[in-house]
Short mmCIF file of C-alpha atoms in Angstrom, two decimals:
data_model
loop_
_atom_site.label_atom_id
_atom_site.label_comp_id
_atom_site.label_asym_id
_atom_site.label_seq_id
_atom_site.Cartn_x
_atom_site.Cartn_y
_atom_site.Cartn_z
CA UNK A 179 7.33 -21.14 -5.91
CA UNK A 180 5.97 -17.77 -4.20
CA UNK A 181 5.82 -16.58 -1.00
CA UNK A 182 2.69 -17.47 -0.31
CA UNK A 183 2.65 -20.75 -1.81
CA UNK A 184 5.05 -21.30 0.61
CA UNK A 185 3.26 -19.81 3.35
CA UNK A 186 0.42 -21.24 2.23
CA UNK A 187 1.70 -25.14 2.19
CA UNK A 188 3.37 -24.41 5.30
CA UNK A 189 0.05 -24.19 7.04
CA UNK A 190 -1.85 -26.77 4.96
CA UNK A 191 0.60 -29.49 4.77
CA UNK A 192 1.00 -30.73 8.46
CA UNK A 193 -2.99 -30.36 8.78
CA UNK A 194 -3.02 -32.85 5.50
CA UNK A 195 -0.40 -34.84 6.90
CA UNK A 196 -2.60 -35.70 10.02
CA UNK A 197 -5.69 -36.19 8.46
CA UNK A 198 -7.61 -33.28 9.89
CA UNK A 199 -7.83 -31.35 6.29
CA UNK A 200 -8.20 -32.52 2.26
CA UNK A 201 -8.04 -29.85 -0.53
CA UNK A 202 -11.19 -31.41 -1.01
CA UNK A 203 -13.07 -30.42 2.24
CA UNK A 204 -11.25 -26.87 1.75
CA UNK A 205 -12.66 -26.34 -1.59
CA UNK A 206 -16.12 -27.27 -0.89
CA UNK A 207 -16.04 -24.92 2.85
CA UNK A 208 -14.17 -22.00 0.67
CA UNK A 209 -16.32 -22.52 -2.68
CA UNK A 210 -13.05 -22.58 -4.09
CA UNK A 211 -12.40 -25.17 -6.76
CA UNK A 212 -9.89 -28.12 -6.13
CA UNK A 213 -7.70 -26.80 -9.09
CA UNK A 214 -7.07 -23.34 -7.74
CA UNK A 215 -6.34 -24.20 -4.69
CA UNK A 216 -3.57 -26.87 -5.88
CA UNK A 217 -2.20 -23.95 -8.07
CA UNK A 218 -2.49 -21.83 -5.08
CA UNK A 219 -0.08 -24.41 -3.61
CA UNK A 220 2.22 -24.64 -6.17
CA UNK A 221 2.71 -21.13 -6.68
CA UNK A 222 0.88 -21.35 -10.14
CA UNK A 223 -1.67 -18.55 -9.54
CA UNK A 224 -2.60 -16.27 -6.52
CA UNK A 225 -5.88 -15.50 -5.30
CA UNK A 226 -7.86 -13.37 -7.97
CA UNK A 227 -8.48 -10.92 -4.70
CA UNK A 228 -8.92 -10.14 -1.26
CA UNK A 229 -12.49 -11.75 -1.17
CA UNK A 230 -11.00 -15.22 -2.28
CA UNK A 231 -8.43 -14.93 0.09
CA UNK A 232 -10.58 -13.85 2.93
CA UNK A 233 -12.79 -17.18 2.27
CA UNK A 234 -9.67 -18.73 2.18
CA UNK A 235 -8.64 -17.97 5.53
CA UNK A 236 -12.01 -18.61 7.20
CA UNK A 237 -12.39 -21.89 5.58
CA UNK A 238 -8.80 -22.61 7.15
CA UNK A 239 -10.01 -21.79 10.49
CA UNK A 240 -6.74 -19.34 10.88
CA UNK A 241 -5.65 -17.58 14.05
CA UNK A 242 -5.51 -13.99 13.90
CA UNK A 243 -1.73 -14.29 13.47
CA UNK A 244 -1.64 -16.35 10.15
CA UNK A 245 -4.35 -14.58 8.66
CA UNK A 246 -1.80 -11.92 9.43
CA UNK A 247 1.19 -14.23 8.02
CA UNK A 248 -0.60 -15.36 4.74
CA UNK A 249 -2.08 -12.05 4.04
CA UNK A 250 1.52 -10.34 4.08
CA UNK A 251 2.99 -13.68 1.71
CA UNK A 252 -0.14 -12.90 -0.81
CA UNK A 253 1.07 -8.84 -0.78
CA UNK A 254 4.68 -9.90 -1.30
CA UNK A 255 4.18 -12.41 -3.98
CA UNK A 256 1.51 -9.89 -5.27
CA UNK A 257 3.18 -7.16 -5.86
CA UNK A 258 6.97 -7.99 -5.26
CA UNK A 259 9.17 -7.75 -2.47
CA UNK A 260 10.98 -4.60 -3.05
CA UNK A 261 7.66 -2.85 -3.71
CA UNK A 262 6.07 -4.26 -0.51
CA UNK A 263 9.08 -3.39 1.65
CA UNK A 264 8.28 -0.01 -0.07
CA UNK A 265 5.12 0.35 0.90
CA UNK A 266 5.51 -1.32 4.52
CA UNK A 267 8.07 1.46 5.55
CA UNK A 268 5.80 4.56 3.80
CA UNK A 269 3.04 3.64 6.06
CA UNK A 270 5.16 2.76 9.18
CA UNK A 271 6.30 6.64 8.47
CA UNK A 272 3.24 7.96 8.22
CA UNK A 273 2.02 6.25 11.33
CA UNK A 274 4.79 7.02 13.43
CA UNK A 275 5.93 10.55 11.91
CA UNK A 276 4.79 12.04 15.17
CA UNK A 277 7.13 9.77 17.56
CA UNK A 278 10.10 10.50 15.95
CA UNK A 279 9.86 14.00 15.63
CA UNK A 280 8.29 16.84 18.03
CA UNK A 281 6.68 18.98 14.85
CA UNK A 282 5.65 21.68 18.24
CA UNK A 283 9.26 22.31 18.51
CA UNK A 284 10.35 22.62 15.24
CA UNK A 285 10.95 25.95 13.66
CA UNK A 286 8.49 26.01 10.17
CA UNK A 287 10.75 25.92 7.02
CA UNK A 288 10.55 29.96 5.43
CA UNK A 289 8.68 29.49 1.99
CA UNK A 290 9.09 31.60 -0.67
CA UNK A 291 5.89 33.45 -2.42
CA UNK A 292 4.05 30.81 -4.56
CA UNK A 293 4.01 30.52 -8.08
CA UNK A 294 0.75 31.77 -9.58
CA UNK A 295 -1.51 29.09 -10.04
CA UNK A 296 -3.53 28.51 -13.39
CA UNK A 297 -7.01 30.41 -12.98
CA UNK A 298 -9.21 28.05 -15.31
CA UNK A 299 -9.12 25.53 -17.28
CA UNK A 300 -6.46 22.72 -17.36
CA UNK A 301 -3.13 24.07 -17.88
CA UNK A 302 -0.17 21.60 -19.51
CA UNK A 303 3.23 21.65 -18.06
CA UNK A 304 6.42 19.50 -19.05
CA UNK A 305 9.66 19.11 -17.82
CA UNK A 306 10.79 18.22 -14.41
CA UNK A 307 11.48 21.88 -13.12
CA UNK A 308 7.89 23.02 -14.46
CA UNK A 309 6.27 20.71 -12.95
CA UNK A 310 7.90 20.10 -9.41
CA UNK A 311 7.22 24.46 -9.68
CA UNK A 312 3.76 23.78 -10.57
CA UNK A 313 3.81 21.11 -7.43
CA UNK A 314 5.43 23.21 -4.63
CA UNK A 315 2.79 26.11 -5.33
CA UNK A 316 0.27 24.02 -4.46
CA UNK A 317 1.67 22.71 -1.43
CA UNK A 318 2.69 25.50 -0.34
CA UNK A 319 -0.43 27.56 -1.29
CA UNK A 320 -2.67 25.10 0.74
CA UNK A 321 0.26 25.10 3.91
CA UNK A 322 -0.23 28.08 4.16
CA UNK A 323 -4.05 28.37 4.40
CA UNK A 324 -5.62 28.20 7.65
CA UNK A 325 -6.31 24.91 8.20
CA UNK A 326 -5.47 23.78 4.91
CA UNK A 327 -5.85 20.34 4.10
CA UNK A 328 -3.99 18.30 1.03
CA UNK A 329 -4.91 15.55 -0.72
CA UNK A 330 -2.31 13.45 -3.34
CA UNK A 331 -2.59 10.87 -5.61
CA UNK A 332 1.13 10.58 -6.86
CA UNK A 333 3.30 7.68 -7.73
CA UNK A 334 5.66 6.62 -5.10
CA UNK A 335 8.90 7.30 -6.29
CA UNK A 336 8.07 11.38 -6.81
CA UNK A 337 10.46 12.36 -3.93
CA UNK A 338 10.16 15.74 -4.46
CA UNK A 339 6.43 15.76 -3.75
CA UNK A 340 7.04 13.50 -0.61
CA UNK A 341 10.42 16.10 0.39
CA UNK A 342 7.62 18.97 -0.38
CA UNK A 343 5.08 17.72 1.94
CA UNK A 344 7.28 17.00 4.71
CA UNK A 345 8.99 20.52 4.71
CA UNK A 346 6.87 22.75 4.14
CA UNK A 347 3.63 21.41 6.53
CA UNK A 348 6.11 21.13 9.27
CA UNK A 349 4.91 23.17 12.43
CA UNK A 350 1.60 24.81 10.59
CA UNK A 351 -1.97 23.77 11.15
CA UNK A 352 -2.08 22.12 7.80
CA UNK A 353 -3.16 18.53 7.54
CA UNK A 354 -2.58 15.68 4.95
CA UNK A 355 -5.35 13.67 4.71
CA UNK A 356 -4.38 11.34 2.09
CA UNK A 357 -1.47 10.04 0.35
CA UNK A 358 -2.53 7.58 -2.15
CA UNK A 359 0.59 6.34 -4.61
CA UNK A 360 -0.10 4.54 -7.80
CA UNK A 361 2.23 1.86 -9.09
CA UNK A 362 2.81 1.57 -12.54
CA UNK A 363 4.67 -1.97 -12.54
CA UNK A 364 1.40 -3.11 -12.12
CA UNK A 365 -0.48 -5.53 -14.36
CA UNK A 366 -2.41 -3.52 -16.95
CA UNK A 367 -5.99 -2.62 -15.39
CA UNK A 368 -5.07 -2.84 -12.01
CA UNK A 369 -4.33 -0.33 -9.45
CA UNK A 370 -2.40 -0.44 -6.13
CA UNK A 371 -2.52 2.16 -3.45
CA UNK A 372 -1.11 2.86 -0.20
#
């Protein structure tokens, strides 16, 4: 059974139980078919996406708080709890970066003279030091524009990229705009970003 079969019986059940709900009332108000929803229940299947769960949730009549509840169970049985957990405390940093640390009073980390960077063309690197090289000359290159802004699509466990950003933007007028990490434990065609 998943999370949010659990989650989602947990809310259901008593409401059956009293006679103010059928799976047959909430399939016609969700346009969700009675078989789906019973293997939503038994933790057969989730929701094929966020639309489905959204009519879900409306057809439930939900308070802002389980729509809040059910939506984290379908992320955790979605993508796993260690990745979710993951994923929660990357955006709780990001959000609160600035409370935990006064980036006016910090003194900037010295950076050494970037690595030329390829003039045209695509340009094929391998190994972990050539490419973490390759990485912190573009980081640094665009920290140390004015106003430079950076922009990553990276998978979530590349700590040096993540170490990179954090150091060297430190205390310059540099801004990340977006951090967007691929998972690759992901079923194939998918993609999951944060």
């Amino acid at each position: 059974m998943s999370v949010f079969s659990q989650k989602m019986q947990a809310l259901i059940q008593p409401r059956i139980d009293k006679g103010q709900l059928t799976i047959y009332g909430l399939a016609q108000n969700s346009k969700i078919d009675r078989s789906s929803l019973y293997k939503f229940l038994n933790g057969e299947r989730l929701p094929a996406s966020l639309a489905v769960l959204n009519r879900l949730m409306e057809a439930l009549r939900l308070s802002p708080t389980q729509s809040s509840e059910l939506r984290t169970a379908y992320d955790i049985s979605r993508m796993g709890e260690e990745s979710y957990q993951r994923r929660r405390n990357t955006v709780e940093f990001l959000n609160d970066f600035n409370q935990y640390v006064d980036v006016h009073s910090l003194t900037p980390v010295p950076i050494l003279e970037p690595l030329p960077l390829p003039k045209e063309g695509a340009e094929v690197r391998s190994g972990i030091l050539a490419v973490n090289s390759l990485v912190q000359s573009v980081v640094v290159a665009e920290a140390t524009r004015p106003n430079g802004k950076i922009r990553v699509i990276a998978q979530p466990e590349y700590d040096f990229l993540i170490h990179s950003l954090s150091s060297l933007t430190l205390g310059r007028p540099c801004s990340i705009e977006h951090v967007i990490c691929l998972e690759s434990d992901s079923p194939e065609g998918t993609i999951n970003t944060t």
